[in-house]
mmCIF file of C-alpha atoms in Angstrom:
data_model
loop_
_atom_site.group_PDB
_atom_site.id
_atom_site.type_symbol
_atom_site.label_atom_id
_atom_site.label_comp_id
_atom_site.label_asym_id
_atom_site.label_seq_id
_atom_site.Cartn_x
_atom_site.Cartn_y
_atom_site.Cartn_z
ATOM 1 C CA UNK A 1296 79.505 108.698 103.473
ATOM 2 C CA UNK A 1297 77.453 106.432 104.799
ATOM 3 C CA UNK A 1298 73.638 106.245 104.814
ATOM 4 C CA UNK A 1299 73.789 107.465 108.632
ATOM 5 C CA UNK A 1300 77.093 110.306 108.221
ATOM 6 C CA UNK A 1301 74.925 111.335 105.262
ATOM 7 C CA UNK A 1302 71.489 111.742 107.372
ATOM 8 C CA UNK A 1303 73.691 113.609 110.069
ATOM 9 C CA UNK A 1304 75.349 116.048 107.849
ATOM 10 C CA UNK A 1305 71.855 116.965 106.441
ATOM 11 C CA UNK A 1306 70.672 117.218 109.974
ATOM 12 C CA UNK A 1307 73.044 118.663 112.165
ATOM 13 C CA UNK A 1308 71.149 117.577 115.364
ATOM 14 C CA UNK A 1309 71.537 113.302 115.164
ATOM 15 C CA UNK A 1310 75.457 113.738 115.183
ATOM 16 C CA UNK A 1311 75.779 111.476 118.384
ATOM 17 C CA UNK A 1312 79.139 112.556 119.003
ATOM 18 C CA UNK A 1313 82.241 114.632 118.637
ATOM 19 C CA UNK A 1314 83.732 112.377 115.803
ATOM 20 C CA UNK A 1315 80.621 112.579 114.221
ATOM 21 C CA UNK A 1316 81.584 113.765 110.066
ATOM 22 C CA UNK A 1317 80.211 117.866 111.197
ATOM 23 C CA UNK A 1318 80.281 118.856 107.693
ATOM 24 C CA UNK A 1319 80.802 119.124 103.854
ATOM 25 C CA UNK A 1320 84.257 120.534 104.221
ATOM 26 C CA UNK A 1321 84.878 117.402 106.832
ATOM 27 C CA UNK A 1322 83.828 115.104 104.290
ATOM 28 C CA UNK A 1323 85.922 117.055 101.966
ATOM 29 C CA UNK A 1324 89.150 116.684 103.479
ATOM 30 C CA UNK A 1325 88.611 112.752 104.581
ATOM 31 C CA UNK A 1326 87.981 112.389 100.947
ATOM 32 C CA UNK A 1327 91.618 114.303 100.039
ATOM 33 C CA UNK A 1328 93.202 112.080 102.276
ATOM 34 C CA UNK A 1329 91.962 108.657 100.658
ATOM 35 C CA UNK A 1330 93.018 109.958 97.612
ATOM 36 C CA UNK A 1331 96.055 110.296 98.586
ATOM 37 C CA UNK A 1332 96.206 106.489 99.906
ATOM 38 C CA UNK A 1333 95.194 105.568 97.231
ATOM 39 C CA UNK A 1334 97.971 107.377 94.890
ATOM 40 C CA UNK A 1335 100.854 106.199 97.531
ATOM 41 C CA UNK A 1336 99.602 102.148 97.224
ATOM 42 C CA UNK A 1337 99.318 102.265 93.310
ATOM 43 C CA UNK A 1338 103.004 103.576 93.094
ATOM 44 C CA UNK A 1339 103.888 100.874 95.390
ATOM 45 C CA UNK A 1340 106.640 103.583 96.979
ATOM 46 C CA UNK A 1341 109.254 101.535 98.759
ATOM 47 C CA UNK A 1342 109.967 104.492 100.403
ATOM 48 C CA UNK A 1343 107.112 106.158 103.177
ATOM 49 C CA UNK A 1344 105.721 109.011 101.829
ATOM 50 C CA UNK A 1345 104.661 112.485 103.949
ATOM 51 C CA UNK A 1346 101.650 113.814 103.954
ATOM 52 C CA UNK A 1347 101.116 117.886 104.719
ATOM 53 C CA UNK A 1348 97.604 119.744 105.178
ATOM 54 C CA UNK A 1349 97.721 124.030 104.083
ATOM 55 C CA UNK A 1350 97.965 125.028 107.665
ATOM 56 C CA UNK A 1351 101.392 122.636 108.563
ATOM 57 C CA UNK A 1352 104.603 124.505 108.595
ATOM 58 C CA UNK A 1353 108.040 122.618 108.069
ATOM 59 C CA UNK A 1354 111.850 123.776 108.221
ATOM 60 C CA UNK A 1355 114.476 122.354 107.328
ATOM 61 C CA UNK A 1356 115.067 121.588 111.000
ATOM 62 C CA UNK A 1357 112.502 119.836 111.209
ATOM 63 C CA UNK A 1358 112.494 117.952 107.470
ATOM 64 C CA UNK A 1359 116.401 116.878 109.179
ATOM 65 C CA UNK A 1360 114.573 115.777 112.186
ATOM 66 C CA UNK A 1361 112.564 114.229 110.246
ATOM 67 C CA UNK A 1362 115.023 112.350 108.100
ATOM 68 C CA UNK A 1363 117.029 111.308 111.541
ATOM 69 C CA UNK A 1364 114.127 109.366 112.745
ATOM 70 C CA UNK A 1365 112.762 107.827 109.667
ATOM 71 C CA UNK A 1366 116.392 106.113 109.362
ATOM 72 C CA UNK A 1367 115.773 104.725 112.471
ATOM 73 C CA UNK A 1368 112.217 102.956 111.459
ATOM 74 C CA UNK A 1369 113.493 102.052 108.077
ATOM 75 C CA UNK A 1370 112.680 98.614 109.038
ATOM 76 C CA UNK A 1371 108.924 98.966 110.246
ATOM 77 C CA UNK A 1372 106.307 97.998 107.982
ATOM 78 C CA UNK A 1373 102.265 99.840 107.758
ATOM 79 C CA UNK A 1374 102.702 102.647 110.336
ATOM 80 C CA UNK A 1375 101.691 105.809 109.671
ATOM 81 C CA UNK A 1376 103.902 108.275 112.202
ATOM 82 C CA UNK A 1377 102.192 111.472 113.169
ATOM 83 C CA UNK A 1378 104.324 114.692 113.480
ATOM 84 C CA UNK A 1379 101.715 117.255 114.547
ATOM 85 C CA UNK A 1380 98.986 116.432 117.802
ATOM 86 C CA UNK A 1381 98.506 118.705 120.198
ATOM 87 C CA UNK A 1382 95.722 117.263 122.571
ATOM 88 C CA UNK A 1383 98.008 115.170 124.312
ATOM 89 C CA UNK A 1384 98.959 115.756 127.030
ATOM 90 C CA UNK A 1385 100.668 113.905 130.429
ATOM 91 C CA UNK A 1386 98.200 112.119 131.570
ATOM 92 C CA UNK A 1387 97.300 110.997 127.536
ATOM 93 C CA UNK A 1388 100.858 110.069 126.918
ATOM 94 C CA UNK A 1389 101.603 107.583 129.212
ATOM 95 C CA UNK A 1390 99.527 105.215 127.572
ATOM 96 C CA UNK A 1391 101.187 105.630 124.778
ATOM 97 C CA UNK A 1392 104.611 103.487 124.482
ATOM 98 C CA UNK A 1393 107.909 104.976 123.230
ATOM 99 C CA UNK A 1394 109.157 102.969 121.155
ATOM 100 C CA UNK A 1395 112.586 104.978 120.133
ATOM 101 C CA UNK A 1396 114.306 107.399 120.675
ATOM 102 C CA UNK A 1397 115.955 110.610 118.441
ATOM 103 C CA UNK A 1398 117.112 113.810 119.799
ATOM 104 C CA UNK A 1399 115.389 115.511 122.161
ATOM 105 C CA UNK A 1400 112.073 113.826 120.536
ATOM 106 C CA UNK A 1401 109.791 110.324 121.214
ATOM 107 C CA UNK A 1402 108.159 108.077 119.275
ATOM 108 C CA UNK A 1403 105.487 106.439 121.178
ATOM 109 C CA UNK A 1404 103.318 103.604 119.662
ATOM 110 C CA UNK A 1405 99.662 103.350 120.350
ATOM 111 C CA UNK A 1406 99.219 99.458 121.379
ATOM 112 C CA UNK A 1407 95.992 99.564 123.077
ATOM 113 C CA UNK A 1408 93.160 101.581 123.076
ATOM 114 C CA UNK A 1409 93.557 104.710 125.301
ATOM 115 C CA UNK A 1410 91.084 107.700 126.135
ATOM 116 C CA UNK A 1411 91.886 109.934 124.690
ATOM 117 C CA UNK A 1412 92.427 110.641 121.014
ATOM 118 C CA UNK A 1413 95.406 112.073 118.704
ATOM 119 C CA UNK A 1414 93.241 114.240 116.633
ATOM 120 C CA UNK A 1415 94.931 116.134 113.403
ATOM 121 C CA UNK A 1416 95.925 114.927 109.953
ATOM 122 C CA UNK A 1417 98.260 118.104 109.452
ATOM 123 C CA UNK A 1418 101.185 116.331 108.695
ATOM 124 C CA UNK A 1419 102.218 112.498 109.168
ATOM 125 C CA UNK A 1420 104.489 109.557 106.936
ATOM 126 C CA UNK A 1421 103.136 106.729 105.986
ATOM 127 C CA UNK A 1422 104.082 103.417 103.542
ATOM 128 C CA UNK A 1423 102.271 102.204 101.064
ATOM 129 C CA UNK A 1424 101.166 98.715 103.271
ATOM 130 C CA UNK A 1425 99.475 101.555 105.812
ATOM 131 C CA UNK A 1426 97.857 103.469 102.523
ATOM 132 C CA UNK A 1427 96.482 99.803 101.648
ATOM 133 C CA UNK A 1428 95.323 98.770 105.040
ATOM 134 C CA UNK A 1429 93.569 102.305 105.513
ATOM 135 C CA UNK A 1430 91.675 102.247 102.336
ATOM 136 C CA UNK A 1431 90.519 98.991 102.590
ATOM 137 C CA UNK A 1432 88.498 100.010 105.588
ATOM 138 C CA UNK A 1433 88.463 103.422 104.716
ATOM 139 C CA UNK A 1434 84.757 103.829 102.670
ATOM 140 C CA UNK A 1435 82.597 104.790 103.529
ATOM 141 C CA UNK A 1436 83.000 107.290 105.483
ATOM 142 C CA UNK A 1437 81.491 108.017 108.805
ATOM 143 C CA UNK A 1438 83.576 110.448 111.039
ATOM 144 C CA UNK A 1439 86.244 112.649 110.581
ATOM 145 C CA UNK A 1440 90.183 111.678 108.963
ATOM 146 C CA UNK A 1441 91.792 112.056 111.688
ATOM 147 C CA UNK A 1442 89.927 109.964 114.321
ATOM 148 C CA UNK A 1443 89.425 107.219 111.319
ATOM 149 C CA UNK A 1444 93.248 106.704 111.836
ATOM 150 C CA UNK A 1445 92.777 106.752 115.456
ATOM 151 C CA UNK A 1446 90.679 103.966 115.158
ATOM 152 C CA UNK A 1447 92.745 101.315 113.068
ATOM 153 C CA UNK A 1448 95.644 102.245 115.120
ATOM 154 C CA UNK A 1449 94.701 101.962 118.863
ATOM 155 C CA UNK A 1450 91.075 100.263 118.435
ATOM 156 C CA UNK A 1451 91.218 97.617 115.007
ATOM 157 C CA UNK A 1452 95.303 97.908 114.958
ATOM 158 C CA UNK A 1453 95.211 97.475 111.376
ATOM 159 C CA UNK A 1454 98.110 100.326 111.040
ATOM 160 C CA UNK A 1455 100.669 100.440 113.391
ATOM 161 C CA UNK A 1456 99.601 104.369 114.782
ATOM 162 C CA UNK A 1457 102.643 106.185 115.965
ATOM 163 C CA UNK A 1458 103.247 110.225 117.269
ATOM 164 C CA UNK A 1459 106.223 112.103 117.285
ATOM 165 C CA UNK A 1460 106.543 114.016 120.954
ATOM 166 C CA UNK A 1461 106.777 116.833 121.166
ATOM 167 C CA UNK A 1462 105.370 118.083 117.837
ATOM 168 C CA UNK A 1463 107.794 118.476 114.851
ATOM 169 C CA UNK A 1464 105.783 120.446 113.249
ATOM 170 C CA UNK A 1465 103.367 123.252 113.557
ATOM 171 C CA UNK A 1466 100.063 125.465 112.542
ATOM 172 C CA UNK A 1467 100.047 128.362 110.912
ATOM 173 C CA UNK A 1468 96.648 129.393 112.379
ATOM 174 C CA UNK A 1469 94.808 129.703 109.481
ATOM 175 C CA UNK A 1470 90.674 129.179 110.050
ATOM 176 C CA UNK A 1471 89.941 125.259 109.283
ATOM 177 C CA UNK A 1472 88.208 124.048 107.253
ATOM 178 C CA UNK A 1473 85.813 121.912 109.790
ATOM 179 C CA UNK A 1474 84.235 124.217 111.109
ATOM 180 C CA UNK A 1475 81.032 123.770 113.210
ATOM 181 C CA UNK A 1476 78.240 125.953 111.798
ATOM 182 C CA UNK A 1477 76.423 124.396 115.456
ATOM 183 C CA UNK A 1478 77.253 126.544 118.595
ATOM 184 C CA UNK A 1479 79.516 125.912 121.426
ATOM 185 C CA UNK A 1480 77.308 124.279 123.660
ATOM 186 C CA UNK A 1481 76.049 121.366 121.241
ATOM 187 C CA UNK A 1482 79.884 121.798 120.179
ATOM 188 C CA UNK A 1483 81.343 120.513 123.966
ATOM 189 C CA UNK A 1484 78.255 118.178 124.578
ATOM 190 C CA UNK A 1485 79.610 116.112 122.040
ATOM 191 C CA UNK A 1486 82.771 116.236 123.310
ATOM 192 C CA UNK A 1487 82.349 115.340 126.869
ATOM 193 C CA UNK A 1488 79.774 112.337 125.629
ATOM 194 C CA UNK A 1489 82.423 111.075 123.102
ATOM 195 C CA UNK A 1490 85.041 111.938 125.925
ATOM 196 C CA UNK A 1491 83.384 109.456 128.829
ATOM 197 C CA UNK A 1492 83.074 107.002 125.988
ATOM 198 C CA UNK A 1493 86.358 106.896 125.470
ATOM 199 C CA UNK A 1494 87.023 106.558 129.561
ATOM 200 C CA UNK A 1495 84.604 103.794 129.420
ATOM 201 C CA UNK A 1496 86.517 101.654 126.725
ATOM 202 C CA UNK A 1497 90.168 102.851 127.497
ATOM 203 C CA UNK A 1498 91.878 99.089 127.230
ATOM 204 C CA UNK A 1499 95.478 100.577 128.523
ATOM 205 C CA UNK A 1500 94.532 100.434 131.971
ATOM 206 C CA UNK A 1501 94.063 96.730 132.089
ATOM 207 C CA UNK A 1502 97.596 95.758 131.232
ATOM 208 C CA UNK A 1503 99.756 99.101 132.436
#
């Protein structure tokens, strides 16, 4: 983690926004994903790889649908496709451009900086090009891994970030290892502060 992130891990009162790494568990999760990206990048696989966290629930029907989606995306490169994101409500989705439709599901791609962030890295697919792009900027760690992916796709544009809508993966609802030790109100203040900053920096309104 960066020196600033380390200070915030030791003293949580220094955290500025909800995206800050909240505890050692969140840092460990981040590093686990980096390790997976490193393995994918070194393997130089020609096919994309499915990454699942331990609370992701995938059915045979989900996998068939995913195969159908990836077949339609076979010519894309340097992409991350999220299969679960529970906070993109209809007013957030309008800022994501539907680039592909398979059955009842859209693949929506981030082409600007929306005010609403995508959450969760429970399930996503990426190719070796994206793994290398992420690794080039992953360290030192400063934010939750899902926020890092969002920033790389929607702000820095080092990867193509897309989301399947509606989600094709569910969660087991087991307790989160991101669990915050702080009380509800301090956490809520961080979320509100970050939301206000995201609304201010939204670049999608200028092009819609």
